[in-house]
mmCIF file of C-alpha atoms and ligand atoms in Angstrom:
data_model
loop_
_atom_site.group_PDB
_atom_site.id
_atom_site.type_symbol
_atom_site.label_atom_id
_atom_site.label_comp_id
_atom_site.label_asym_id
_atom_site.label_seq_id
_atom_site.Cartn_x
_atom_site.Cartn_y
_atom_site.Cartn_z
ATOM 1 C CA MET A 66 60.244 88.265 -16.455
ATOM 2 C CA ILE A 67 58.368 90.490 -13.529
ATOM 3 C CA HIS A 68 57.275 89.359 -10.666
ATOM 4 C CA LYS A 69 55.508 92.184 -8.809
ATOM 5 C CA ILE A 70 52.369 94.404 -10.097
ATOM 6 C CA GLY A 71 50.533 97.245 -8.560
ATOM 7 C CA VAL A 72 46.782 98.131 -9.654
ATOM 8 C CA LEU A 73 45.229 101.506 -8.900
ATOM 9 C CA THR A 74 41.889 103.269 -9.946
ATOM 10 C CA SER A 75 42.198 107.255 -11.144
ATOM 11 C CA GLY A 76 39.915 109.982 -11.602
ATOM 12 C CA GLY A 77 36.205 109.818 -11.851
ATOM 13 C CA ASP A 78 34.971 106.126 -10.708
ATOM 14 C CA ALA A 79 33.360 104.056 -12.681
ATOM 15 C CA PRO A 80 31.028 101.097 -12.432
ATOM 16 C CA GLY A 81 33.146 97.723 -13.812
ATOM 17 C CA MET A 82 36.300 99.202 -11.952
ATOM 18 C CA ASN A 83 35.990 96.371 -9.341
ATOM 19 C CA CYS A 84 35.678 93.994 -11.934
ATOM 20 C CA ALA A 85 38.655 95.479 -14.012
ATOM 21 C CA ILE A 86 40.348 95.259 -10.397
ATOM 22 C CA ARG A 87 39.772 91.843 -10.178
ATOM 23 C CA ALA A 88 40.598 90.816 -13.329
ATOM 24 C CA VAL A 89 44.042 91.919 -12.936
ATOM 25 C CA VAL A 90 44.354 90.186 -9.428
ATOM 26 C CA ARG A 91 43.789 87.094 -10.617
ATOM 27 C CA ALA A 92 45.157 87.077 -13.496
ATOM 28 C CA GLY A 93 48.552 88.336 -11.726
ATOM 29 C CA LEU A 94 47.841 85.534 -9.485
ATOM 30 C CA ALA A 95 47.563 82.827 -12.210
ATOM 31 C CA TYR A 96 50.699 83.321 -13.463
ATOM 32 C CA GLY A 97 52.392 83.692 -10.358
ATOM 33 C CA LEU A 98 52.888 87.064 -9.858
ATOM 34 C CA GLU A 99 52.477 89.263 -6.688
ATOM 35 C CA VAL A 100 49.911 91.835 -6.937
ATOM 36 C CA TYR A 101 49.654 94.841 -5.150
ATOM 37 C CA GLY A 102 46.889 97.049 -4.619
ATOM 38 C CA VAL A 103 47.218 101.313 -4.233
ATOM 39 C CA ASN A 104 44.785 103.285 -2.634
ATOM 40 C CA ASP A 105 43.609 106.293 -3.716
ATOM 41 C CA GLY A 106 44.908 106.395 -7.466
ATOM 42 C CA TYR A 107 48.134 108.439 -8.112
ATOM 43 C CA ARG A 108 47.840 109.734 -4.381
ATOM 44 C CA GLY A 109 48.324 106.010 -2.871
ATOM 45 C CA LEU A 110 51.785 105.882 -5.027
ATOM 46 C CA VAL A 111 53.057 109.111 -3.566
ATOM 47 C CA ASP A 112 51.657 108.528 -0.102
ATOM 48 C CA ASP A 113 53.195 105.228 0.124
ATOM 49 C CA ASP A 114 49.547 103.537 0.461
ATOM 50 C CA ILE A 115 49.618 99.921 -0.818
ATOM 51 C CA PHE A 116 49.137 96.667 -0.093
ATOM 52 C CA GLN A 117 49.810 93.164 -1.245
ATOM 53 C CA MET A 118 46.173 91.654 -2.687
ATOM 54 C CA ASP A 119 45.550 88.035 -2.483
ATOM 55 C CA ARG A 120 42.072 86.073 -4.270
ATOM 56 C CA SER A 121 40.010 87.526 -1.571
ATOM 57 C CA SER A 122 40.668 90.512 -1.264
ATOM 58 C CA VAL A 123 38.682 90.867 -4.797
ATOM 59 C CA SER A 124 36.069 88.098 -3.356
ATOM 60 C CA ASP A 125 32.934 89.338 -4.091
ATOM 61 C CA ILE A 126 33.457 92.715 -5.950
ATOM 62 C CA VAL A 127 32.010 91.531 -9.551
ATOM 63 C CA ASN A 128 28.484 92.934 -8.610
ATOM 64 C CA ARG A 129 29.741 96.169 -7.097
ATOM 65 C CA GLY A 130 30.023 99.768 -8.006
ATOM 66 C CA GLY A 131 32.702 102.389 -7.653
ATOM 67 C CA THR A 132 36.094 100.939 -6.443
ATOM 68 C CA ILE A 133 37.487 99.332 -3.324
ATOM 69 C CA LEU A 134 40.802 100.740 -4.367
ATOM 70 C CA GLN A 135 39.142 104.409 -3.749
ATOM 71 C CA THR A 136 40.005 107.107 -6.400
ATOM 72 C CA ALA A 137 41.586 110.457 -6.548
ATOM 73 C CA ARG A 138 42.694 113.247 -9.141
ATOM 74 C CA LEU A 139 46.180 114.313 -8.629
ATOM 75 C CA ARG A 140 47.121 117.335 -10.445
ATOM 76 C CA GLU A 141 50.501 117.414 -8.408
ATOM 77 C CA PHE A 142 51.251 114.251 -10.507
ATOM 78 C CA LYS A 143 52.294 115.973 -13.500
ATOM 79 C CA GLU A 144 55.417 117.317 -11.634
ATOM 80 C CA GLU A 145 58.590 114.560 -12.319
ATOM 81 C CA SER A 146 59.153 115.606 -8.371
ATOM 82 C CA VAL A 147 55.770 114.564 -7.346
ATOM 83 C CA ARG A 148 56.255 111.155 -9.997
ATOM 84 C CA GLN A 149 59.894 110.355 -8.543
ATOM 85 C CA ILE A 150 58.482 109.894 -4.903
ATOM 86 C CA ALA A 151 56.363 107.305 -6.248
ATOM 87 C CA VAL A 152 59.003 105.525 -8.216
ATOM 88 C CA ASN A 153 60.816 105.148 -5.287
ATOM 89 C CA ASN A 154 57.821 103.548 -3.355
ATOM 90 C CA LEU A 155 57.231 101.065 -5.947
ATOM 91 C CA ARG A 156 60.967 100.369 -6.530
ATOM 92 C CA LYS A 157 61.443 100.110 -2.840
ATOM 93 C CA ARG A 158 58.732 97.056 -2.904
ATOM 94 C CA GLY A 159 60.090 95.912 -6.170
ATOM 95 C CA ILE A 160 57.118 96.251 -8.040
ATOM 96 C CA GLU A 161 57.960 97.068 -11.037
ATOM 97 C CA ALA A 162 55.053 97.424 -13.492
ATOM 98 C CA LEU A 163 51.232 98.878 -12.782
ATOM 99 C CA VAL A 164 47.730 98.822 -14.180
ATOM 100 C CA VAL A 165 46.364 102.120 -14.256
ATOM 101 C CA ILE A 166 42.219 101.764 -14.530
ATOM 102 C CA GLY A 167 40.983 105.146 -15.482
ATOM 103 C CA GLY A 168 40.459 107.832 -18.034
ATOM 104 C CA ASP A 169 42.463 109.513 -20.623
ATOM 105 C CA GLY A 170 43.471 112.219 -17.762
ATOM 106 C CA SER A 171 45.125 109.341 -15.767
ATOM 107 C CA TYR A 172 46.261 107.848 -18.972
ATOM 108 C CA MET A 173 49.217 110.193 -19.338
ATOM 109 C CA GLY A 174 50.574 110.062 -15.562
ATOM 110 C CA ALA A 175 50.802 106.067 -16.663
ATOM 111 C CA LYS A 176 53.077 107.390 -19.726
ATOM 112 C CA LYS A 177 55.412 109.061 -17.831
ATOM 113 C CA LEU A 178 56.295 106.585 -15.189
ATOM 114 C CA THR A 179 56.843 104.256 -18.323
ATOM 115 C CA GLU A 180 59.551 106.646 -19.053
ATOM 116 C CA MET A 181 60.654 106.880 -15.018
ATOM 117 C CA GLY A 182 61.048 102.825 -15.721
ATOM 118 C CA ILE A 183 57.842 101.455 -14.362
ATOM 119 C CA ASN A 184 55.893 100.159 -17.102
ATOM 120 C CA CYS A 185 52.485 100.845 -17.156
ATOM 121 C CA VAL A 186 49.174 99.682 -19.118
ATOM 122 C CA GLY A 187 45.842 101.491 -18.990
ATOM 123 C CA LEU A 188 42.438 100.526 -19.089
ATOM 124 C CA PRO A 189 39.914 102.787 -19.980
ATOM 125 C CA GLY A 190 37.112 103.167 -16.746
ATOM 126 C CA THR A 191 35.039 106.225 -17.036
ATOM 127 C CA ILE A 192 31.546 106.610 -18.191
ATOM 128 C CA ASP A 193 32.145 109.492 -20.587
ATOM 129 C CA ASN A 194 33.378 107.205 -23.423
ATOM 130 C CA ASP A 195 36.002 110.177 -24.398
ATOM 131 C CA ILE A 196 38.757 107.387 -25.011
ATOM 132 C CA ALA A 197 39.495 107.665 -28.572
ATOM 133 C CA SER A 198 41.462 104.323 -28.699
ATOM 134 C CA THR A 199 38.453 102.354 -27.469
ATOM 135 C CA ASP A 200 34.873 101.851 -28.661
ATOM 136 C CA PHE A 201 33.562 101.679 -25.380
ATOM 137 C CA THR A 202 35.014 102.454 -21.799
ATOM 138 C CA ILE A 203 34.311 100.388 -18.662
ATOM 139 C CA GLY A 204 31.209 101.868 -17.268
ATOM 140 C CA PHE A 205 29.823 103.438 -20.341
ATOM 141 C CA ASP A 206 27.002 100.680 -20.834
ATOM 142 C CA THR A 207 26.278 100.554 -17.096
ATOM 143 C CA CYS A 208 25.636 104.544 -16.922
ATOM 144 C CA LEU A 209 23.725 104.389 -20.310
ATOM 145 C CA ASN A 210 21.543 102.194 -18.858
ATOM 146 C CA THR A 211 20.882 104.080 -15.796
ATOM 147 C CA ILE A 212 20.204 107.224 -17.757
ATOM 148 C CA VAL A 213 17.740 104.598 -19.362
ATOM 149 C CA GLU A 214 15.960 104.253 -16.340
ATOM 150 C CA CYS A 215 16.055 107.315 -15.128
ATOM 151 C CA VAL A 216 14.671 108.766 -17.976
ATOM 152 C CA ASP A 217 11.692 106.600 -18.352
ATOM 153 C CA LYS A 218 10.824 108.145 -15.067
ATOM 154 C CA ILE A 219 11.260 110.910 -16.080
ATOM 155 C CA ARG A 220 8.647 110.697 -19.014
ATOM 156 C CA ASP A 221 5.911 109.350 -17.132
ATOM 157 C CA THR A 222 5.709 112.344 -15.031
ATOM 158 C CA THR A 223 6.392 114.527 -17.978
ATOM 159 C CA GLU A 224 3.808 113.393 -19.837
ATOM 160 C CA SER A 225 0.844 113.450 -17.347
ATOM 161 C CA HIS A 226 1.931 117.034 -17.406
ATOM 162 C CA GLN A 227 1.919 117.794 -20.666
ATOM 163 C CA ARG A 228 5.613 119.633 -19.805
ATOM 164 C CA CYS A 229 9.113 119.439 -21.647
ATOM 165 C CA ALA A 230 11.409 117.928 -19.777
ATOM 166 C CA VAL A 231 15.367 118.809 -20.329
ATOM 167 C CA ILE A 232 17.546 116.095 -19.328
ATOM 168 C CA GLU A 233 21.352 117.048 -18.383
ATOM 169 C CA VAL A 234 23.480 113.862 -18.529
ATOM 170 C CA MET A 235 27.234 113.421 -17.200
ATOM 171 C CA GLY A 236 29.994 113.207 -20.152
ATOM 172 C CA ASN A 237 32.400 115.796 -19.723
ATOM 173 C CA HIS A 238 32.460 116.973 -23.153
ATOM 174 C CA CYS A 239 31.959 113.831 -24.865
ATOM 175 C CA GLY A 240 28.360 113.617 -26.133
ATOM 176 C CA ASP A 241 28.033 109.730 -26.299
ATOM 177 C CA LEU A 242 26.085 109.077 -23.204
ATOM 178 C CA ALA A 243 23.530 111.984 -24.278
ATOM 179 C CA LEU A 244 23.819 110.705 -27.876
ATOM 180 C CA PHE A 245 23.233 107.171 -26.728
ATOM 181 C CA SER A 246 20.739 107.631 -24.243
ATOM 182 C CA GLY A 247 18.592 109.984 -26.109
ATOM 183 C CA ILE A 248 18.186 107.281 -29.417
ATOM 184 C CA ALA A 249 17.453 104.905 -26.849
ATOM 185 C CA GLU A 250 14.618 107.358 -25.572
ATOM 186 C CA GLY A 251 13.569 108.360 -28.894
ATOM 187 C CA ALA A 252 14.020 112.152 -27.600
ATOM 188 C CA GLU A 253 12.336 114.605 -29.293
ATOM 189 C CA MET A 254 15.780 116.430 -29.314
ATOM 190 C CA ILE A 255 19.432 115.389 -28.599
ATOM 191 C CA ILE A 256 22.041 118.325 -27.945
ATOM 192 C CA THR A 257 25.597 117.367 -27.684
ATOM 193 C CA PRO A 258 28.723 118.688 -28.511
ATOM 194 C CA ASP A 259 28.818 116.927 -31.884
ATOM 195 C CA HIS A 260 25.565 118.252 -32.610
ATOM 196 C CA PRO A 261 24.857 121.488 -31.062
ATOM 197 C CA ILE A 262 21.559 123.340 -31.864
ATOM 198 C CA PRO A 263 21.407 126.859 -32.384
ATOM 199 C CA GLU A 264 18.584 128.300 -29.521
ATOM 200 C CA GLU A 265 15.958 129.986 -32.163
ATOM 201 C CA GLU A 266 15.927 126.180 -33.520
ATOM 202 C CA ILE A 267 15.221 124.633 -30.207
ATOM 203 C CA PHE A 268 12.402 127.234 -29.785
ATOM 204 C CA ALA A 269 11.222 126.643 -32.815
ATOM 205 C CA SER A 270 10.760 123.172 -33.221
ATOM 206 C CA LEU A 271 9.631 122.733 -29.731
ATOM 207 C CA LYS A 272 7.115 125.413 -30.333
ATOM 208 C CA LYS A 273 5.945 123.594 -33.404
ATOM 209 C CA LEU A 274 5.353 120.610 -30.967
ATOM 210 C CA HIS A 275 3.301 122.114 -28.324
ATOM 211 C CA ASP A 276 1.614 123.737 -31.037
ATOM 212 C CA ALA A 277 0.328 120.591 -32.294
ATOM 213 C CA LYS A 278 -0.358 119.259 -29.394
ATOM 214 C CA LYS A 279 1.884 117.196 -28.551
ATOM 215 C CA LYS A 280 1.780 115.372 -25.041
ATOM 216 C CA ARG A 281 5.310 116.004 -24.076
ATOM 217 C CA ALA A 282 8.614 116.487 -25.410
ATOM 218 C CA ILE A 283 12.083 115.257 -23.928
ATOM 219 C CA VAL A 284 15.283 117.021 -24.666
ATOM 220 C CA ILE A 285 18.608 115.480 -23.674
ATOM 221 C CA VAL A 286 21.505 117.199 -23.329
ATOM 222 C CA CYS A 287 25.110 116.875 -22.773
ATOM 223 C CA GLU A 288 26.464 118.160 -19.322
ATOM 224 C CA LYS A 289 28.689 121.240 -20.329
ATOM 225 C CA ILE A 290 26.539 123.095 -22.863
ATOM 226 C CA TYR A 291 24.704 125.389 -21.135
ATOM 227 C CA PRO A 292 25.749 127.157 -17.986
ATOM 228 C CA ASP A 293 22.591 127.183 -16.086
ATOM 229 C CA ILE A 294 20.450 123.784 -17.538
ATOM 230 C CA HIS A 295 17.427 125.643 -15.357
ATOM 231 C CA ALA A 296 17.888 129.458 -16.726
ATOM 232 C CA PHE A 297 17.526 127.454 -20.567
ATOM 233 C CA ALA A 298 14.682 125.150 -19.388
ATOM 234 C CA ASP A 299 13.008 128.667 -18.164
ATOM 235 C CA LYS A 300 13.494 130.241 -21.750
ATOM 236 C CA ILE A 301 12.316 126.828 -23.672
ATOM 237 C CA GLY A 302 9.241 127.828 -20.998
ATOM 238 C CA LYS A 303 8.969 131.242 -22.493
ATOM 239 C CA ALA A 304 9.787 130.328 -25.900
ATOM 240 C CA THR A 305 7.427 127.593 -26.833
ATOM 241 C CA GLY A 306 4.190 127.604 -24.508
ATOM 242 C CA PHE A 307 5.504 124.055 -22.794
ATOM 243 C CA GLU A 308 5.724 124.017 -19.458
ATOM 244 C CA CYS A 309 9.841 123.222 -19.221
ATOM 245 C CA LYS A 310 11.418 121.668 -16.384
ATOM 246 C CA ALA A 311 14.960 121.057 -15.851
ATOM 247 C CA GLU A 312 16.035 117.962 -14.399
ATOM 248 C CA VAL A 313 19.970 117.623 -13.608
ATOM 249 C CA LEU A 314 20.838 113.467 -13.677
ATOM 250 C CA GLY A 315 24.093 114.410 -11.576
ATOM 251 C CA ARG A 316 26.171 111.338 -9.864
ATOM 252 C CA VAL A 317 23.606 108.765 -9.893
ATOM 253 C CA GLN A 318 24.837 108.194 -13.011
ATOM 254 C CA ARG A 319 28.020 106.852 -12.276
ATOM 255 C CA GLY A 320 26.822 104.803 -9.016
ATOM 256 C CA GLY A 321 25.343 101.082 -9.032
ATOM 257 C CA ALA A 322 26.045 97.449 -10.089
ATOM 258 C CA PRO A 323 27.897 97.076 -13.198
ATOM 259 C CA SER A 324 25.705 96.104 -16.268
ATOM 260 C CA ALA A 325 26.948 92.359 -17.380
ATOM 261 C CA SER A 326 28.458 94.130 -20.605
ATOM 262 C CA ASP A 327 30.728 95.958 -18.579
ATOM 263 C CA ARG A 328 31.716 92.881 -16.197
ATOM 264 C CA VAL A 329 32.691 91.128 -19.322
ATOM 265 C CA LEU A 330 34.674 94.297 -20.903
ATOM 266 C CA ALA A 331 36.420 94.737 -17.715
ATOM 267 C CA ALA A 332 37.658 91.092 -17.537
ATOM 268 C CA ARG A 333 38.786 90.571 -20.763
ATOM 269 C CA MET A 334 40.572 93.636 -20.760
ATOM 270 C CA GLY A 335 42.137 93.477 -17.000
ATOM 271 C CA ALA A 336 43.213 89.753 -17.763
ATOM 272 C CA TYR A 337 45.130 91.434 -21.578
ATOM 273 C CA ALA A 338 46.902 94.535 -19.509
ATOM 274 C CA VAL A 339 48.447 91.352 -17.325
ATOM 275 C CA ASP A 340 49.571 89.841 -20.798
ATOM 276 C CA CYS A 341 50.846 92.869 -22.260
ATOM 277 C CA LEU A 342 52.529 93.583 -18.890
ATOM 278 C CA LEU A 343 54.367 90.236 -18.680
ATOM 279 C CA SER A 344 55.556 90.779 -22.427
ATOM 280 C CA GLY A 345 57.541 93.544 -21.041
ATOM 281 C CA LYS A 346 55.276 95.922 -22.759
ATOM 282 C CA GLY A 347 54.614 99.962 -20.898
ATOM 283 C CA GLY A 348 53.296 102.959 -21.659
ATOM 284 C CA ILE A 349 50.426 101.843 -23.571
ATOM 285 C CA CYS A 350 46.594 102.032 -23.406
ATOM 286 C CA ILE A 351 43.743 98.873 -23.326
ATOM 287 C CA GLY A 352 41.033 99.480 -25.879
ATOM 288 C CA ILE A 353 38.247 97.328 -27.532
ATOM 289 C CA VAL A 354 38.048 98.209 -30.776
ATOM 290 C CA ASN A 355 35.272 95.856 -33.111
ATOM 291 C CA ASN A 356 35.022 93.456 -30.413
ATOM 292 C CA LYS A 357 38.345 92.474 -30.390
ATOM 293 C CA ILE A 358 40.897 94.136 -27.686
ATOM 294 C CA VAL A 359 43.832 95.795 -28.735
ATOM 295 C CA ASP A 360 46.448 98.204 -27.497
ATOM 296 C CA TYR A 361 47.548 101.566 -28.353
ATOM 297 C CA ASP A 362 50.903 103.658 -27.423
ATOM 298 C CA ILE A 363 49.561 106.482 -25.118
ATOM 299 C CA TYR A 364 50.245 109.701 -27.013
ATOM 300 C CA GLU A 365 49.137 108.025 -30.489
ATOM 301 C CA ALA A 366 45.974 106.814 -28.402
ATOM 302 C CA LEU A 367 45.909 110.317 -27.055
ATOM 303 C CA SER A 368 46.087 112.122 -30.958
ATOM 304 C CA LEU A 369 43.585 110.407 -32.339
ATOM 305 C CA PRO A 370 40.131 112.120 -33.029
ATOM 306 C CA ARG A 371 37.293 111.635 -31.028
ATOM 307 C CA ASP A 372 35.149 111.016 -33.597
ATOM 308 C CA LYS A 373 34.057 106.981 -33.261
ATOM 309 C CA HIS A 374 30.731 107.274 -33.220
ATOM 310 C CA ILE A 375 30.024 110.069 -35.591
ATOM 311 C CA SER A 376 28.207 108.151 -37.898
ATOM 312 C CA MET A 377 25.328 107.821 -35.518
ATOM 313 C CA LEU A 378 24.489 111.484 -35.383
ATOM 314 C CA ARG A 379 22.848 111.276 -38.122
ATOM 315 C CA LEU A 380 20.454 108.444 -36.406
ATOM 316 C CA ILE A 381 19.264 112.029 -34.596
ATOM 317 C CA ASP A 382 17.974 113.615 -38.041
ATOM 318 C CA ILE A 383 16.210 110.997 -39.429
ATOM 319 C CA LEU A 384 14.545 109.486 -36.400
ATOM 320 C CA LYS A 385 13.436 112.252 -34.665
HETATM 321 O O1 F6P B 228 34.413 112.520 -15.699
HETATM 322 C C1 F6P B 228 33.100 111.279 -15.419
HETATM 323 C C2 F6P B 228 32.518 112.580 -14.549
HETATM 324 O O2 F6P B 228 31.531 111.546 -14.155
HETATM 325 C C3 F6P B 228 32.461 113.558 -15.508
HETATM 326 O O3 F6P B 228 31.225 112.867 -16.393
HETATM 327 C C4 F6P B 228 32.010 114.668 -14.489
HETATM 328 O O4 F6P B 228 32.021 115.635 -15.926
HETATM 329 C C5 F6P B 228 33.185 114.803 -13.666
HETATM 330 O O5 F6P B 228 33.254 113.493 -13.847
HETATM 331 C C6 F6P B 228 32.073 115.243 -12.486
HETATM 332 O O6 F6P B 228 33.182 114.725 -11.767
HETATM 333 P P1 F6P B 228 33.226 114.992 -9.900
HETATM 334 O O7 F6P B 228 32.383 113.811 -9.353
HETATM 335 O O8 F6P B 228 34.740 114.978 -9.271
HETATM 336 O O9 F6P B 228 32.735 116.342 -9.750
#
């Protein structure tokens, strides 16, 4: 039976991380555990920036974006000697297990810590939805709604000026934010790593729209496909006749109050993570699959194909 657990957030922040922290803390306390917060992700473990949390530590945070524990990406955590410092810091406080809320980059650290004797459970906290072992990550829904809100605004002015808007959204190398927002917006074109479109085809389709006197065109593009989205928009302008403007939505996508859906997802996953630790599990990550909360071994999770929403790609072509 464990008595003390820790919780940290790692990688890019995501709306709903606070709800996940709250769920871990409140569930841990409900089961009589001592719960410790770690600031700054894995860096806080190494720097011994660890503090005890109580009920009030997580009051009034369900509606707050970001993460009250702060976050970081610590490359050095790949080194065993660095992880050993973290393990020593946890052991001296008697913390036996840890919940790591972050992207799949953070999962490997959680697995390695488990192999060094600290049972860890990973919760998928990232806007990118790029974790294969879960249908949805905490933060994705909020981010998607933020994108849709922004694109709604951009399309107003795009139509008034009869322009083409090329809108770059986040997602790292995962096209889900582009795919879902593109479908939600009825975008004329959606370009993702799983749905690349040759430049000539892009130009020809948009020129056809322009020649047919279409008032505006919305193109949603996943980040990291075009090294210079502004140069790409200029090329579209020259090739199609549309006046074309590039918009990079940037980090506005990561902020804001979490959606109800993300709050509930985070609550379910956070409580489940504590259940797993109490039953002695470690080296696992939590997911939601067909609306059921599940857990996977982290190595298995990291080897799964990232094709969970691939069937939606057909919508791009049949709804355009
Ligand atoms: O992983 C989340 C994410 O927002 C990605 O979509 C994006 O590529 C990256 O983080 C940006 O990170 P940073 O804010 O550290 O530059």
